[in-house]
Coordinates of C-alpha atoms in Angstrom, one line a residue:
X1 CA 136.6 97.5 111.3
X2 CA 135.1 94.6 113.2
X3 CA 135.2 91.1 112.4
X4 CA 132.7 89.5 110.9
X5 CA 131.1 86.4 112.7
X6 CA 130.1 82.8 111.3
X7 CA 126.8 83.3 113.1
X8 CA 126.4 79.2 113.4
X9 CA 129.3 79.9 115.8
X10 CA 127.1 82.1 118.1
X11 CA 125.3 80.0 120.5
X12 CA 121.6 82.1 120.3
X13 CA 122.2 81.9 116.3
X14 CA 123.1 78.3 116.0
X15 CA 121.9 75.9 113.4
X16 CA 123.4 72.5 112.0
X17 CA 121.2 71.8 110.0
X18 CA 121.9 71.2 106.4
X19 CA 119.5 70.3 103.0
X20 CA 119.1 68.3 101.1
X21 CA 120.1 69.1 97.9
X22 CA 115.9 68.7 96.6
X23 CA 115.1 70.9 99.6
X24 CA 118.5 73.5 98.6
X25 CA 116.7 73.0 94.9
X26 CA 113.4 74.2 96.5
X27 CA 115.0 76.5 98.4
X28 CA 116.6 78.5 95.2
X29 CA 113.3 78.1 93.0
X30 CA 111.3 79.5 95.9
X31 CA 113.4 82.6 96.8
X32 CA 113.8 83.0 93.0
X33 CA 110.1 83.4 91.9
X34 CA 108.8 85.3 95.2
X35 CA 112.0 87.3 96.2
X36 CA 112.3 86.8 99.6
X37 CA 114.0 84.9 101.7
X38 CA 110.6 84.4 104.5
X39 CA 109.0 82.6 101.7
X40 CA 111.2 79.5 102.4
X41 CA 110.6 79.5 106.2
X42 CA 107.5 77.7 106.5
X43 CA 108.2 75.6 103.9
X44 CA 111.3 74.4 104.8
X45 CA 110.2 74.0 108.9
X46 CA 112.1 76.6 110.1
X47 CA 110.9 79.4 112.8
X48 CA 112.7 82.2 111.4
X49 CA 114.9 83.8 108.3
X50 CA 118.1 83.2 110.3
X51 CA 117.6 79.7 110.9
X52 CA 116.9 78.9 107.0
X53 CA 119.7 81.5 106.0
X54 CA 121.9 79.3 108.5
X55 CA 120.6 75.9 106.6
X56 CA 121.7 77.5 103.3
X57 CA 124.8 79.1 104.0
X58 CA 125.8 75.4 105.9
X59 CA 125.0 73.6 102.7
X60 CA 126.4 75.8 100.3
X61 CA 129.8 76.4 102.7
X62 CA 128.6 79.9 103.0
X63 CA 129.4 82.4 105.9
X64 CA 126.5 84.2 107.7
X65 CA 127.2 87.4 109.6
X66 CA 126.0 89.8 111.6
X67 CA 125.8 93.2 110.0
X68 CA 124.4 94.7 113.1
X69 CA 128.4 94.0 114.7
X70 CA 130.2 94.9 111.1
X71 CA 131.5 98.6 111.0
X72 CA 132.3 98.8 107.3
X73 CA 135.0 101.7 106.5
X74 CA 133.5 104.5 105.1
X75 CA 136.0 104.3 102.2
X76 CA 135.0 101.2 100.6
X77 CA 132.4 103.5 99.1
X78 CA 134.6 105.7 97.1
X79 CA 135.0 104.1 94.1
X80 CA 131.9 100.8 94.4
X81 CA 129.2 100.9 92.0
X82 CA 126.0 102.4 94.4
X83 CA 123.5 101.3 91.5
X84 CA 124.7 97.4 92.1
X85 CA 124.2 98.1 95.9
X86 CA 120.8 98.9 95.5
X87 CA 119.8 96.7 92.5
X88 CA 121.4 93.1 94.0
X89 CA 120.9 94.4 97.8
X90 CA 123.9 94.0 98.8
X91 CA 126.9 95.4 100.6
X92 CA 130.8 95.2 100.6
X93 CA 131.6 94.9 104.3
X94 CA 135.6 94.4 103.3
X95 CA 138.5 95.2 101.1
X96 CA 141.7 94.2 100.0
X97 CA 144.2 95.0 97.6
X98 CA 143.0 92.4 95.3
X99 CA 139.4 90.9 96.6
X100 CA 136.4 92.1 98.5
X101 CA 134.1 90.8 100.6
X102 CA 130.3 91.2 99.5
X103 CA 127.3 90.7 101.9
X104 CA 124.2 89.2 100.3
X105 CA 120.6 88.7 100.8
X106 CA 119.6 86.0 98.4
X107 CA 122.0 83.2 99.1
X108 CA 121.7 81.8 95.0
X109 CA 122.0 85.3 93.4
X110 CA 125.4 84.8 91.2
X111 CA 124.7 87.8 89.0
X112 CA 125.5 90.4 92.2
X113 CA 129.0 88.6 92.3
X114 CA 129.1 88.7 88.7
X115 CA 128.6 92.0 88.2
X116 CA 130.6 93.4 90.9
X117 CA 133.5 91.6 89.7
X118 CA 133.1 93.6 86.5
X119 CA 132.6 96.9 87.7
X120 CA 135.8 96.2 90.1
X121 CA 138.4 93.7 88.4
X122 CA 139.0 91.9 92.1
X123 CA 138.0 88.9 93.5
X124 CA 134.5 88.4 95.3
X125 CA 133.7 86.5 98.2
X126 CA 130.3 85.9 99.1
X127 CA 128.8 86.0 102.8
X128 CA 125.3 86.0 103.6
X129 CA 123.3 88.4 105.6
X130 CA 120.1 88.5 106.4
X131 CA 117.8 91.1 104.2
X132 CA 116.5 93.6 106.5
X133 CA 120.5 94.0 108.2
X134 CA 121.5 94.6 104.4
X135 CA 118.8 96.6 104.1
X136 CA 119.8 99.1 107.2
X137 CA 122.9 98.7 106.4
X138 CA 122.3 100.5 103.2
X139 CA 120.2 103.0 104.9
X140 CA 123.1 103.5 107.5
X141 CA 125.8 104.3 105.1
X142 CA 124.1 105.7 101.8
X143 CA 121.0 107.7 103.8
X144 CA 117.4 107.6 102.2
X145 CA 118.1 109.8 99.7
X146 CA 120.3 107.7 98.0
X147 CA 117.8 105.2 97.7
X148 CA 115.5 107.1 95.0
X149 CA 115.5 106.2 92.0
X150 CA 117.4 109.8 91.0
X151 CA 120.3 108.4 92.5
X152 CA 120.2 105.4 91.4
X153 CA 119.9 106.8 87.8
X154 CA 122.7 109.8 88.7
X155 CA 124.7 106.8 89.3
X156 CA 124.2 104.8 86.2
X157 CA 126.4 104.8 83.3
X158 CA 125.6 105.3 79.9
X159 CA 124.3 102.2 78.5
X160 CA 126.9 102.6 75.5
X161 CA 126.8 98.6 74.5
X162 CA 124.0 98.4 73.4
X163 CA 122.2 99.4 70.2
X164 CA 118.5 99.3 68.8
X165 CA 119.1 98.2 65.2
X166 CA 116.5 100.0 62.9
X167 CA 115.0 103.4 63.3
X168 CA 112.7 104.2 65.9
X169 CA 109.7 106.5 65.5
X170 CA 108.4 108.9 67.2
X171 CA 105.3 111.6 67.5
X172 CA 104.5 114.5 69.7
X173 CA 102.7 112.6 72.4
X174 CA 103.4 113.0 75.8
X175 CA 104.1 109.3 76.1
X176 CA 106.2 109.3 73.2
X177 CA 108.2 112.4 74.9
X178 CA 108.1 110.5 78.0
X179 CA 109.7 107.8 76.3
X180 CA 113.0 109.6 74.7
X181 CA 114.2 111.3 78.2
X182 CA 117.5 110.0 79.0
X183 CA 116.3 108.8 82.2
X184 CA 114.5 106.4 80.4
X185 CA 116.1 104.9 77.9
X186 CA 118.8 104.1 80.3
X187 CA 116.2 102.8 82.4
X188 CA 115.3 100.4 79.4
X189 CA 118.4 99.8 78.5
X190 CA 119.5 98.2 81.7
X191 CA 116.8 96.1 82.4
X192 CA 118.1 95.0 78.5
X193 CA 121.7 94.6 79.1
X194 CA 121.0 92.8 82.6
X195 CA 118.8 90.0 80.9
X196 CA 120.8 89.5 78.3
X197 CA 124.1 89.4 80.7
X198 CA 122.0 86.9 82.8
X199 CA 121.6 84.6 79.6
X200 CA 117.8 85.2 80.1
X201 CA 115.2 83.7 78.1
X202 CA 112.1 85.6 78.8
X203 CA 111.6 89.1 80.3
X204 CA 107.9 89.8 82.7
X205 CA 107.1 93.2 83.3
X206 CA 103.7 93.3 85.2
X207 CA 102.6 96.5 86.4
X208 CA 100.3 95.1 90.3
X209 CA 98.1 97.1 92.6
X210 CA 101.7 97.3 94.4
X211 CA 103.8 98.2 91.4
X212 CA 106.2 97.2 89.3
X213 CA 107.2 93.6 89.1
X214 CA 110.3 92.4 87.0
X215 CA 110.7 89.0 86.4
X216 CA 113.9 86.9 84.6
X217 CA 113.4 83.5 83.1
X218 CA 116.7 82.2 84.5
X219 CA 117.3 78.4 83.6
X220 CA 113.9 77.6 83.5
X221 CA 112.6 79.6 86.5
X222 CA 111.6 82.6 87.0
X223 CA 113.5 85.4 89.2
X224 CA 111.9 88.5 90.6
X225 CA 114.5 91.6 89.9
X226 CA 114.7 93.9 92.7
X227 CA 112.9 97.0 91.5
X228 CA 113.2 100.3 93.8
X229 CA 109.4 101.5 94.7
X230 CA 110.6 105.5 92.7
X231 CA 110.4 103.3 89.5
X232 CA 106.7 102.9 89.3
X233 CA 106.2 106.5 88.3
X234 CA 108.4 105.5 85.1
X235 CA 106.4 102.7 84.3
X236 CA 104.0 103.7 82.0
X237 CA 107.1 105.7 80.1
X238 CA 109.1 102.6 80.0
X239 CA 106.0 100.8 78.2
X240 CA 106.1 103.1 75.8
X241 CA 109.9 103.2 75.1
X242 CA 109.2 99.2 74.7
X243 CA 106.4 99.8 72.4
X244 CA 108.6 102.6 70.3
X245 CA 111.4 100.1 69.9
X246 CA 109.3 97.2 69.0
X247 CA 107.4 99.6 66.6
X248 CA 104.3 99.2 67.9
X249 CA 101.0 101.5 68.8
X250 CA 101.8 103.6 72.2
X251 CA 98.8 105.2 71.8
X252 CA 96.4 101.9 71.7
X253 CA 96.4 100.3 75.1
X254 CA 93.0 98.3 75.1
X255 CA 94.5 95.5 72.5
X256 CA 97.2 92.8 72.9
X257 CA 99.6 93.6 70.5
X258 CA 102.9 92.2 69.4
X259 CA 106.2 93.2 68.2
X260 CA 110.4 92.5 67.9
X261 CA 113.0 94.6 69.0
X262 CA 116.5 94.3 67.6
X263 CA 119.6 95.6 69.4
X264 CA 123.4 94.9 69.3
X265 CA 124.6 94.4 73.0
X266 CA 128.4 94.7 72.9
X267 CA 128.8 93.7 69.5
X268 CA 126.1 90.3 70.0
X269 CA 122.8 90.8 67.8
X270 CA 119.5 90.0 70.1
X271 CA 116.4 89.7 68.5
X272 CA 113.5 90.2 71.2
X273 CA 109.7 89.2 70.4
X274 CA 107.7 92.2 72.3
X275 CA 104.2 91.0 73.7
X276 CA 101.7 93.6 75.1
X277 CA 98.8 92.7 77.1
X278 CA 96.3 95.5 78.7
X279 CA 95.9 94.0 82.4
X280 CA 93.6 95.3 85.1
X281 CA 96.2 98.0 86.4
X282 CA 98.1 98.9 83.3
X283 CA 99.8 96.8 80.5

């Protein structure tokens, strides 16, 4: 296994600079509400990703490395969570007895290090990579396949903390069908548990010409989820689970409407006001 390089200490990938701490503030709200790191270039007067991922990971006292020259052993797969991989876009590069080195994409994304902590019990430490190496890197070690959303949802676990408090109805619609396959409800679930893990205090789902689009309300700003391309054929089911649990209409999709949804997230009650608006490419 190679060693991973501060890539401020390679000559072609060198950058000093560091932010200010209004431009590291920009920085964060930027990358938060559009989800990429290119966002910030132009902004912040850099060329490139590297140079701005450089500026951040200086500031923050943050490695940057070069995926392209890590060789990760095939082993520290064997018993990581894949669905985190995928979810955070991320990648453990090293291991140790008690700690493990995670490679990141978004340089202010504390739930990935959260969370794999969890699934773990070792210590994390953070490096940063740029988004397309993570991205091959994922590719490289995990193959395409692995990237659908069936894996993904082979790999989650049952969502058994949390609870919908009340009964739900159903009917014999296909969207009310739709809406009771496991698949989905632990679907649901997740995107439930991870907002309410991430202290969130508002939850977008916006179905664009391009998709899907997730969005946390994080301390005031809003933070795109990542949200594999295989989900937008389950998005009309998961409005429907939504509407089911917040007992609302599935069948009516031309009116706002509005509901609550109560559930019990290990052993914490969370009531959730449900509003549905009909948009141009769904609701």
């Amino acid at each position: 296994m190679s060693i991973a390089l501060r890539r401020s200490e390679v000559a072609e990938r060198d950058s000093t600079r560091h932010l200010t701490i209004p431009e590291l503030r920009r920085a964060r709200q930027i990358i938060a509400t559009e989800g990429q790191l290119a966002s910030f270039v132009p902004e912040g007067g850099f060329s490139n990703e590297l140079e701005a991922l450089n500026a951040i990971g200086a500031t923050l006292g943050l490695t940057v490395v070069d995926l392209s020259k890590e060789t990760p052993e095939e082993s520290l797969l064997n018993d990581f969570p894949v669905r985190l991989i995928h979810r955070y876009n991320i990648f453990p590069i090293r291991r140790t007895e008690d700690s493990i080195t995670l490679a990141v994409s978004n340089p202010f994304d504390v739930q990935a290090a959260d969370a794999v902590a969890e699934a773990t019990g070792v210590f994390v430490e953070i490096v940063l990579a740029l988004p397309h190496e993570v991205g091959a890197m994922i590719k490289s070690h995990l193959g395409v396949g692995a990237q659908t959303l069936d894996g993904l949802i082979a790999q989650t676990e049952e969502s058994s903390d949390i609870e919908v408090i009340g009964d739900l109805e159903f009917d014999e619609s296909e969207a009310s069908t739709m809406a009771q396959e496991a698949s989905v409800v632990r679907l649901v679930n997740d995107i439930l548990v991870e907002a309410v893990a991430a202290r969130a205090s508002d939850i977008h789902m916006e179905v664009q010409a391009t998709g899907l689009k997730i969005r946390n309300r994080i301390d005031g700003v809003l933070q795109t989820q990542p949200v594999p391309p295989e989900l937008n054929r389950f998005q009309a089911a998961i409005i429907s689970r939504l509407k089911i649990m917040a007992h609302l209409n599935i069948a009516e999709k031309r009116v706002p409407q509005d509901g609550r949804i109560k559930i019990r997230v290990s052993g914490r009650e969370v009531d959730i006001r449900v509003s549905i608006i009909p948009m141009l490419h769904g609701e």
